[in-house]
Coordinates of C-alpha atoms in Angstrom, one line a residue:
M1 CA 64.6 297.5 275.4
S2 CA 64.3 293.8 276.0
N3 CA 64.9 292.3 279.6
S4 CA 68.1 290.8 278.3
A5 CA 69.4 294.2 277.0
E6 CA 68.3 296.0 280.4
S7 CA 70.2 293.4 282.5
T8 CA 73.3 293.5 280.7
S9 CA 73.5 297.1 279.6
R10 CA 74.5 298.0 283.2
R11 CA 77.3 295.5 283.4
P12 CA 80.0 293.7 281.3
L13 CA 78.5 291.1 279.0
R14 CA 79.8 287.6 280.6
V15 CA 81.2 285.0 278.2
A16 CA 82.4 281.7 278.8
I17 CA 84.8 280.1 276.2
V18 CA 85.2 276.3 276.6
G19 CA 88.7 275.2 275.2
A20 CA 92.0 277.4 275.5
G21 CA 93.6 276.1 272.4
P22 CA 94.3 278.6 269.4
A23 CA 90.6 278.6 268.5
G24 CA 89.6 279.8 271.9
V25 CA 92.2 282.3 272.6
Y26 CA 91.6 283.8 269.0
A27 CA 87.8 284.0 269.9
A28 CA 88.6 285.7 273.2
D29 CA 91.2 288.3 271.5
I30 CA 88.9 289.1 268.6
L31 CA 85.8 289.8 270.9
T32 CA 88.2 292.1 273.2
K33 CA 89.3 293.9 270.2
S34 CA 86.0 294.3 268.4
S35 CA 85.0 297.8 267.5
E36 CA 82.0 297.4 269.7
V37 CA 83.9 296.8 272.8
K38 CA 86.8 299.4 271.8
D39 CA 84.2 302.2 271.0
G40 CA 82.5 301.6 274.4
D41 CA 79.1 300.2 273.3
F42 CA 79.6 297.7 275.9
E43 CA 82.0 295.9 278.2
V44 CA 82.9 292.2 278.1
S45 CA 84.1 289.9 280.8
I46 CA 85.8 286.6 279.5
D47 CA 86.6 283.5 281.3
L48 CA 88.6 281.0 279.3
F49 CA 88.0 277.2 280.3
E50 CA 90.3 274.6 279.7
A51 CA 90.3 270.7 280.6
Y52 CA 93.9 270.6 281.0
P53 CA 95.9 272.4 283.8
A54 CA 97.9 274.3 281.0
P55 CA 96.7 276.5 278.3
Y56 CA 97.5 276.1 274.5
G57 CA 95.4 273.1 273.6
L58 CA 96.5 271.5 270.4
I59 CA 99.9 273.6 270.3
R60 CA 100.8 271.8 273.4
Y61 CA 99.4 268.4 272.9
G62 CA 98.7 267.9 269.1
V63 CA 101.8 269.1 267.3
A64 CA 105.5 267.4 267.2
P65 CA 107.8 269.1 269.6
D66 CA 110.2 269.8 266.7
H67 CA 107.5 271.6 264.7
P68 CA 109.1 274.8 263.7
R69 CA 106.2 277.1 264.1
I70 CA 105.2 276.2 267.6
K71 CA 107.3 278.6 269.6
G72 CA 106.0 281.5 267.5
I73 CA 102.2 280.5 267.9
V74 CA 102.8 279.9 271.6
N75 CA 104.4 283.4 272.0
A76 CA 101.4 285.0 270.2
L77 CA 98.7 283.1 272.4
H78 CA 100.9 284.0 275.5
K79 CA 100.8 287.8 274.8
V80 CA 96.9 287.8 274.4
L81 CA 96.4 285.8 277.8
D82 CA 99.1 287.8 279.5
R83 CA 97.4 291.1 279.1
G84 CA 95.0 290.4 282.0
D85 CA 91.7 291.0 280.3
I86 CA 90.9 287.4 279.9
R87 CA 90.6 285.0 282.7
F88 CA 92.0 281.5 282.3
L89 CA 90.6 278.7 284.4
G90 CA 92.3 275.4 283.9
N91 CA 91.9 271.9 284.9
V92 CA 88.0 272.1 284.5
T93 CA 86.2 269.7 282.5
Y94 CA 83.0 270.4 280.8
G95 CA 80.3 267.7 281.2
R96 CA 81.9 266.6 284.5
D97 CA 82.9 269.6 286.5
L98 CA 80.4 271.9 285.1
S99 CA 77.3 271.3 283.0
L100 CA 75.7 273.5 280.4
H101 CA 73.1 274.5 283.0
D102 CA 76.0 275.8 285.2
F103 CA 77.4 277.8 282.3
R104 CA 74.1 279.3 281.6
A105 CA 73.7 280.3 285.2
F106 CA 76.9 282.5 285.2
Y107 CA 77.3 283.5 281.6
D108 CA 75.3 285.4 279.0
A109 CA 76.9 283.5 276.1
V110 CA 79.2 280.2 275.8
I111 CA 81.4 279.4 273.1
F112 CA 82.7 275.9 272.4
S113 CA 86.1 275.5 271.2
T114 CA 86.9 272.1 272.3
G115 CA 88.6 271.0 269.0
A116 CA 89.1 267.3 268.0
I117 CA 91.7 265.0 269.5
K118 CA 90.4 261.4 268.4
D119 CA 91.6 259.5 265.3
A120 CA 89.3 259.2 262.4
D121 CA 88.2 255.6 261.7
L122 CA 90.0 253.5 259.3
D123 CA 87.6 250.6 258.4
I124 CA 89.8 247.9 257.1
P125 CA 90.2 244.2 258.1
G126 CA 93.0 244.0 260.9
I127 CA 92.7 247.4 262.2
G128 CA 92.3 245.9 265.7
L129 CA 95.3 243.9 265.7
E130 CA 98.0 244.3 268.2
G131 CA 100.5 246.9 266.8
S132 CA 97.9 249.0 265.1
F133 CA 97.7 252.4 266.3
G134 CA 95.8 255.9 266.0
G135 CA 98.3 258.5 265.0
A136 CA 96.4 261.1 267.3
D137 CA 97.0 258.7 270.3
F138 CA 100.8 258.5 269.5
V139 CA 101.0 262.3 269.2
S140 CA 99.2 262.6 272.7
W141 CA 101.7 260.1 274.1
Y142 CA 104.9 262.1 272.7
D143 CA 103.5 265.4 273.6
G144 CA 103.0 264.5 277.2
H145 CA 99.4 264.5 277.4
P146 CA 98.4 264.4 281.0
D147 CA 95.7 261.8 280.5
V148 CA 97.6 259.1 278.5
A149 CA 99.8 256.4 279.8
R150 CA 103.6 257.0 280.1
E151 CA 104.6 254.1 278.1
W152 CA 104.3 253.4 274.3
P153 CA 105.3 249.9 272.8
L154 CA 108.2 251.0 270.3
D155 CA 109.6 247.6 269.2
A156 CA 108.9 247.5 265.6
K157 CA 111.9 247.7 263.0
E158 CA 109.5 248.3 260.3
I159 CA 106.6 250.7 260.5
A160 CA 103.6 251.9 258.3
V161 CA 102.2 255.3 258.5
I162 CA 98.9 255.8 256.7
G163 CA 98.0 259.3 255.6
N164 CA 99.4 262.3 253.6
G165 CA 98.8 265.2 255.8
N166 CA 100.9 267.1 258.1
V167 CA 100.0 264.7 261.2
A168 CA 101.3 261.7 259.3
L169 CA 104.7 263.4 258.6
D170 CA 104.8 264.4 262.2
V171 CA 104.3 260.7 263.1
A172 CA 106.7 259.5 260.8
R173 CA 109.4 262.0 261.6
M174 CA 109.2 261.3 265.4
L175 CA 109.4 257.6 264.6
V176 CA 112.4 257.8 262.6
K177 CA 114.3 260.6 264.1
H178 CA 117.1 260.0 266.4
A179 CA 116.0 260.8 270.0
D180 CA 119.2 262.8 270.6
E181 CA 117.9 265.3 268.1
L182 CA 114.8 266.0 270.0
L183 CA 116.6 267.1 273.1
V184 CA 116.5 270.6 272.3
T185 CA 112.8 270.5 272.2
E186 CA 110.3 270.2 275.3
I187 CA 110.1 266.6 274.8
P188 CA 109.3 264.7 278.2
D189 CA 112.0 262.4 279.4
N190 CA 109.9 259.2 279.4
V191 CA 109.3 259.9 275.7
Y192 CA 113.0 260.6 275.0
R193 CA 114.1 257.3 276.8
A194 CA 111.6 255.3 274.8
L195 CA 112.4 256.7 271.4
K196 CA 116.1 256.4 272.3
D197 CA 115.7 252.5 272.6
S198 CA 113.4 252.2 269.5
P199 CA 115.0 249.4 267.0
V200 CA 113.2 251.2 264.1
T201 CA 115.0 250.9 260.8
D202 CA 112.3 251.8 258.1
V203 CA 109.2 254.1 258.6
H204 CA 106.9 253.9 255.4
V205 CA 104.3 256.7 254.7
F206 CA 101.5 255.6 252.4
G207 CA 99.2 258.1 250.6
R208 CA 96.1 257.1 248.3
R209 CA 97.0 259.8 245.6
G210 CA 99.7 261.3 243.8
P211 CA 102.5 263.6 244.7
A212 CA 100.5 266.5 243.3
Q213 CA 97.6 265.8 245.6
V214 CA 99.4 265.5 249.2
K215 CA 98.0 267.5 252.0
F216 CA 101.0 268.4 253.9
T217 CA 102.8 271.7 253.4
P218 CA 106.3 272.6 252.0
L219 CA 107.4 273.3 255.5
E220 CA 106.6 269.9 256.9
L221 CA 108.1 268.3 253.9
R222 CA 111.4 270.2 254.2
E223 CA 111.5 269.3 257.7
L224 CA 112.0 265.6 256.7
S225 CA 115.3 266.3 255.0
H226 CA 116.7 267.8 258.2
A227 CA 116.9 264.6 260.3
R228 CA 120.4 263.2 260.8
D229 CA 121.3 259.8 259.7
V230 CA 118.0 259.2 258.0
D231 CA 117.6 258.4 254.1
I232 CA 114.7 259.7 252.4
V233 CA 113.5 256.9 249.8
L234 CA 111.2 257.4 247.0
Y235 CA 109.9 255.2 244.1
P236 CA 109.9 256.4 240.5
E237 CA 106.6 254.6 239.7
D238 CA 104.7 256.5 242.3
F239 CA 105.4 259.6 240.4
E240 CA 102.4 259.6 238.2
F241 CA 100.7 263.0 237.1
D242 CA 97.1 263.4 235.2
E243 CA 95.8 266.5 233.8
A244 CA 94.4 267.8 236.9
S245 CA 97.9 267.2 238.6
D246 CA 99.5 269.3 235.8
E247 CA 97.0 271.9 236.2
A248 CA 97.5 272.1 240.1
I249 CA 101.2 272.3 239.5
R250 CA 100.7 275.2 237.1
S251 CA 98.2 277.1 239.0
N252 CA 99.4 276.5 242.8
N253 CA 102.9 277.5 244.1
Q254 CA 102.5 275.4 247.0
I255 CA 101.9 272.2 245.1
K256 CA 104.6 273.2 242.4
T257 CA 107.1 273.6 245.3
M258 CA 106.2 270.2 246.9
V259 CA 106.2 268.5 243.7
N260 CA 109.7 270.0 242.6
T261 CA 111.1 269.1 246.1
L262 CA 110.0 265.5 246.0
T263 CA 110.9 265.2 242.3
N264 CA 114.7 266.6 243.2
W265 CA 114.8 264.0 246.0
L266 CA 114.1 261.2 243.7
V267 CA 116.9 262.2 241.6
E268 CA 119.4 263.0 244.1
E269 CA 118.9 259.8 246.4
H270 CA 120.4 257.6 243.6
A271 CA 123.5 259.9 243.4
E272 CA 123.9 259.7 247.1
A273 CA 123.6 256.1 247.8
E274 CA 127.0 255.3 248.8
E275 CA 127.0 256.0 252.3
P276 CA 123.5 254.5 253.6
S277 CA 122.1 255.8 256.9
S278 CA 120.9 253.7 259.7
R279 CA 117.4 254.8 259.3
R280 CA 115.1 255.2 256.1
L281 CA 111.9 257.1 255.7
H282 CA 110.1 255.8 252.5
L283 CA 107.3 258.0 250.9
H284 CA 104.7 255.9 248.9
F285 CA 102.0 257.4 246.8
L286 CA 99.2 255.9 244.9
H287 CA 98.5 253.2 247.8
S288 CA 95.2 252.4 249.3
P289 CA 95.3 250.4 252.4
V290 CA 93.3 247.0 251.9
E291 CA 94.1 245.0 255.3
I292 CA 96.6 244.6 258.1
H293 CA 97.4 241.0 258.9
D294 CA 99.5 239.0 261.3
A295 CA 102.3 236.5 260.6
E296 CA 99.6 233.7 259.7
G297 CA 97.8 236.1 257.5
N298 CA 95.0 236.5 259.8
T299 CA 93.1 239.8 260.2
A300 CA 91.1 239.0 263.2
G301 CA 91.9 237.7 266.7
S302 CA 94.6 238.7 269.3
G303 CA 97.5 238.5 266.8
K304 CA 100.4 241.0 266.2
V305 CA 100.7 243.1 263.1
A306 CA 103.2 241.4 260.6
G307 CA 102.3 243.0 257.3
I308 CA 100.1 245.4 255.3
K309 CA 98.4 245.0 252.1
F310 CA 97.6 247.9 249.5
E311 CA 95.9 248.1 246.2
R312 CA 97.9 249.9 243.7
M313 CA 95.9 253.0 242.4
Q314 CA 96.1 255.2 239.5
L315 CA 95.1 258.9 238.8
D316 CA 91.7 259.0 236.7
G317 CA 92.5 262.5 235.0
T318 CA 90.5 264.5 237.6
G319 CA 93.1 264.2 240.4
N320 CA 91.0 261.3 242.1
V321 CA 92.0 257.8 241.9
K322 CA 90.8 254.3 240.9
G323 CA 92.1 250.8 241.7
T324 CA 94.3 248.9 239.4
G325 CA 93.5 245.5 240.7
E326 CA 97.4 245.1 241.6
F327 CA 98.2 244.3 245.3
L328 CA 101.3 245.0 247.3
D329 CA 102.2 243.5 250.7
Y330 CA 104.7 245.1 253.0
P331 CA 106.3 243.5 256.1
V332 CA 105.7 245.8 259.0
Q333 CA 105.3 245.2 262.6
A334 CA 103.3 248.4 263.5
V335 CA 100.8 250.5 261.7
Y336 CA 99.8 254.1 262.5
R337 CA 96.7 255.5 261.0
A338 CA 97.1 259.4 260.5
I339 CA 94.1 260.1 258.3
G340 CA 92.6 262.8 260.2
Y341 CA 91.1 263.9 263.5
H342 CA 87.6 263.5 264.7
G343 CA 85.6 265.6 267.1
S344 CA 83.9 264.2 270.2
P345 CA 80.2 264.9 271.4
L346 CA 79.7 267.4 274.2
D347 CA 77.0 266.9 276.9
E348 CA 73.5 268.5 276.3
L349 CA 74.4 269.7 272.6
E350 CA 73.4 268.2 269.3
Y351 CA 76.2 266.3 267.7
D352 CA 77.0 265.3 263.9
G353 CA 78.8 262.0 264.4
R354 CA 79.6 261.6 260.5
R355 CA 81.4 264.9 260.5
G356 CA 82.5 265.0 264.3
V357 CA 81.1 268.6 264.8
I358 CA 78.4 270.5 266.9
P359 CA 75.7 271.4 264.3
N360 CA 75.9 275.2 263.6
E361 CA 75.2 277.9 261.3
G362 CA 78.3 280.1 261.1
G363 CA 79.0 279.4 264.7
R364 CA 75.5 279.6 266.0
V365 CA 74.9 276.2 267.6
L366 CA 71.7 274.5 266.3
D367 CA 69.3 272.3 268.4
A368 CA 67.7 269.1 267.1
E369 CA 65.2 271.2 265.0
G370 CA 67.9 273.0 263.3
K371 CA 67.1 276.1 265.3
P372 CA 69.8 278.4 266.9
V373 CA 70.2 277.7 270.6
P374 CA 70.2 281.2 272.2
G375 CA 73.6 282.3 273.7
I376 CA 75.5 279.2 272.5
Y377 CA 78.2 279.3 269.8
A378 CA 81.2 277.2 268.4
T379 CA 84.4 277.9 266.8
G380 CA 87.4 276.0 265.5
W381 CA 87.5 272.2 264.7
I382 CA 84.4 271.4 266.7
K383 CA 82.7 274.0 264.5
R384 CA 83.8 273.2 261.0
G385 CA 85.7 269.8 261.3
P386 CA 89.6 269.1 261.6
V387 CA 90.5 270.6 258.2
G388 CA 93.0 273.6 257.5
L389 CA 95.9 275.0 259.5
I390 CA 95.8 276.5 262.8
G391 CA 95.8 279.9 261.2
H392 CA 92.3 279.2 259.8
T393 CA 90.8 279.3 263.2
K394 CA 91.1 282.9 263.2
G395 CA 88.6 283.0 260.2
D396 CA 86.1 280.9 262.2
A397 CA 86.4 283.0 265.2
L398 CA 85.7 286.1 263.3
E399 CA 82.5 284.7 262.0
T400 CA 81.4 283.4 265.3
I401 CA 82.3 286.6 267.3
G402 CA 80.4 288.6 264.5
F403 CA 77.2 286.5 265.2
L404 CA 77.7 286.8 269.1
L405 CA 78.1 290.6 268.5
E406 CA 74.8 290.7 266.3
D407 CA 72.8 288.7 269.0
R408 CA 74.2 290.5 272.2
L409 CA 71.0 292.5 272.9
S410 CA 68.9 289.3 272.8
L411 CA 71.1 286.9 274.7
P412 CA 69.5 285.1 277.8
P413 CA 71.0 287.0 280.7
A414 CA 73.0 285.1 283.4
A415 CA 71.1 284.7 286.7
N416 CA 74.4 285.3 288.6
P417 CA 76.9 287.3 286.4
D418 CA 79.3 288.1 289.5
P419 CA 82.7 286.9 288.1
Q420 CA 83.4 285.4 291.5
A421 CA 80.4 283.4 291.6
I422 CA 81.8 280.8 289.2
I423 CA 85.0 280.7 291.4
G424 CA 83.0 279.9 294.5
L425 CA 81.1 277.1 292.6
L426 CA 84.5 275.6 291.6
E427 CA 85.7 275.7 295.2
E428 CA 82.4 274.4 296.8
R429 CA 82.7 271.3 294.4
G430 CA 86.4 270.7 295.3
I431 CA 87.8 271.4 291.7
E432 CA 91.4 272.2 291.7
Y433 CA 91.3 274.7 289.1
T434 CA 94.3 276.5 287.7
T435 CA 95.0 280.1 286.7
W436 CA 97.0 282.0 284.3
E437 CA 99.3 282.9 287.4
G438 CA 99.4 279.2 287.7
W439 CA 100.5 278.6 284.3
I440 CA 103.5 281.1 284.7
K441 CA 104.7 279.1 287.6
L442 CA 104.4 275.8 285.6
D443 CA 106.1 277.4 282.7
A444 CA 109.0 278.6 285.0
H445 CA 109.3 275.1 286.4
E446 CA 109.8 273.4 283.0
L447 CA 112.2 275.9 282.0
A448 CA 114.2 275.2 285.2
L449 CA 114.2 271.5 284.5
G450 CA 115.6 272.3 281.1
E451 CA 118.3 274.5 282.7
E452 CA 119.0 271.7 285.3
W453 CA 119.3 268.9 282.7
T454 CA 121.6 271.3 280.6
A455 CA 123.9 272.0 283.6
Q456 CA 124.1 268.2 284.3
D457 CA 125.1 267.2 280.9
D458 CA 127.3 270.0 280.1
A459 CA 130.0 267.9 278.4
N460 CA 127.6 267.1 275.5
G461 CA 127.1 270.6 274.8
V462 CA 123.1 269.9 274.4
V463 CA 120.9 272.7 275.6
R464 CA 117.4 271.9 276.5
E465 CA 115.2 274.9 276.8
R466 CA 112.4 273.2 278.9
I467 CA 111.4 269.7 279.9
K468 CA 107.5 269.3 279.8
V469 CA 105.8 268.1 283.0
V470 CA 103.6 265.2 282.4
P471 CA 101.4 263.9 285.2
R472 CA 98.3 266.0 285.6
E473 CA 98.6 265.8 289.6
D474 CA 102.0 267.4 289.1
M475 CA 101.0 270.1 286.8
V476 CA 98.2 271.0 289.2
E477 CA 100.4 270.9 292.4
I478 CA 103.0 273.3 290.8
S479 CA 100.2 275.4 289.4
R480 CA 98.6 276.0 292.8
D481 CA 101.6 275.9 295.0
S482 CA 101.5 279.3 296.7
S483 CA 105.4 279.1 297.4
K484 CA 106.2 279.4 293.9
G485 CA 106.3 282.7 291.9

């Protein structure tokens, strides 16, 4: 038996997971429920670290508050963390508060599940003009991310959203929806007030390919039609289908559902034009962005967005597109790019800047020579890139945990595996870490804020389930307040 096996066989295997979003929670849950642990082959002790004071990651800070699936996913994650066999340590930032060396000293294995929170780049002229925004930044703002400014410039009447995925639809829906409809969500008060004052009348969503190639889901699409006093506008010339589109519609029920929904809307909108709404959501297909410009047509300098130019595309028979040489210009005063997320580098680990991931093989993190780094793993978007739905991270976690279990007898043993040792280090460094018990206090506080608002606004009959606490210092103070709970 190796020294590693000898040192860990007499105690629980110590595992740190960095990132408490769905990917991290799923990895912790799968490890605790693995047959090796359930059968008593070994015990495991897991600490789940999070840079924010609260858990849930992308679910709390990366999905629109009116998303219909949020509550169900949060409830599922809550049940896992509420069992008591996984320790949550929030408000601890990797690379600032703790280094890889620190983690190696206290844990036999480290799993990184830090996700992706930055916008993918869109390299076109004018992207730097005032009024050009990243969709991910806007999502962070309306979700009350603790590290972003409380204000957002919502002064545009006409807005372009570039992208045909779920994030693009989330961004567009939040921009065009009347703010009062969002009161039933956990939307922070500063976000509600800003959206309430928005002068927006038209939001245009642009995709490069056709209706059969969109990346959003039927659920997201149907959500668009639920917004009050918002007309959905489509354009017959955008409904082009090639051989690949026809095959996709025949063979994929999801695509068939979305195309049928869009086609029905196209027919219905002309029959319902008698009572126009005060806001319009335009869905455009076969548009490839060329440049963003200011009122003078400039794409450089400190000007403000006044328009965006697209090249008209056509399908090439394979589901891909080619340019037609026809250009279209739309007057808009703001542009949001929502073409995907991009992962960020992590200290002391290799990084693939093109894909925005930590290089790995099935979750085993690789060094500069392409060899596995003993005891270091990855899961979720930082492992495979920001693609797929939240549920896909379960498959990622299953694969990563499978390799960790395979490696467990050869892991480099922690020098100080005592679970209290890491707590001592955090306290010694003055890090105001939060716990699961602290989250329960913060959760109750947010629910109480919702009840208080509802009671004060009883005449309107709006029930606010919760109001999200936004400033980091307030979150930490409430979580660590010994008088609460």
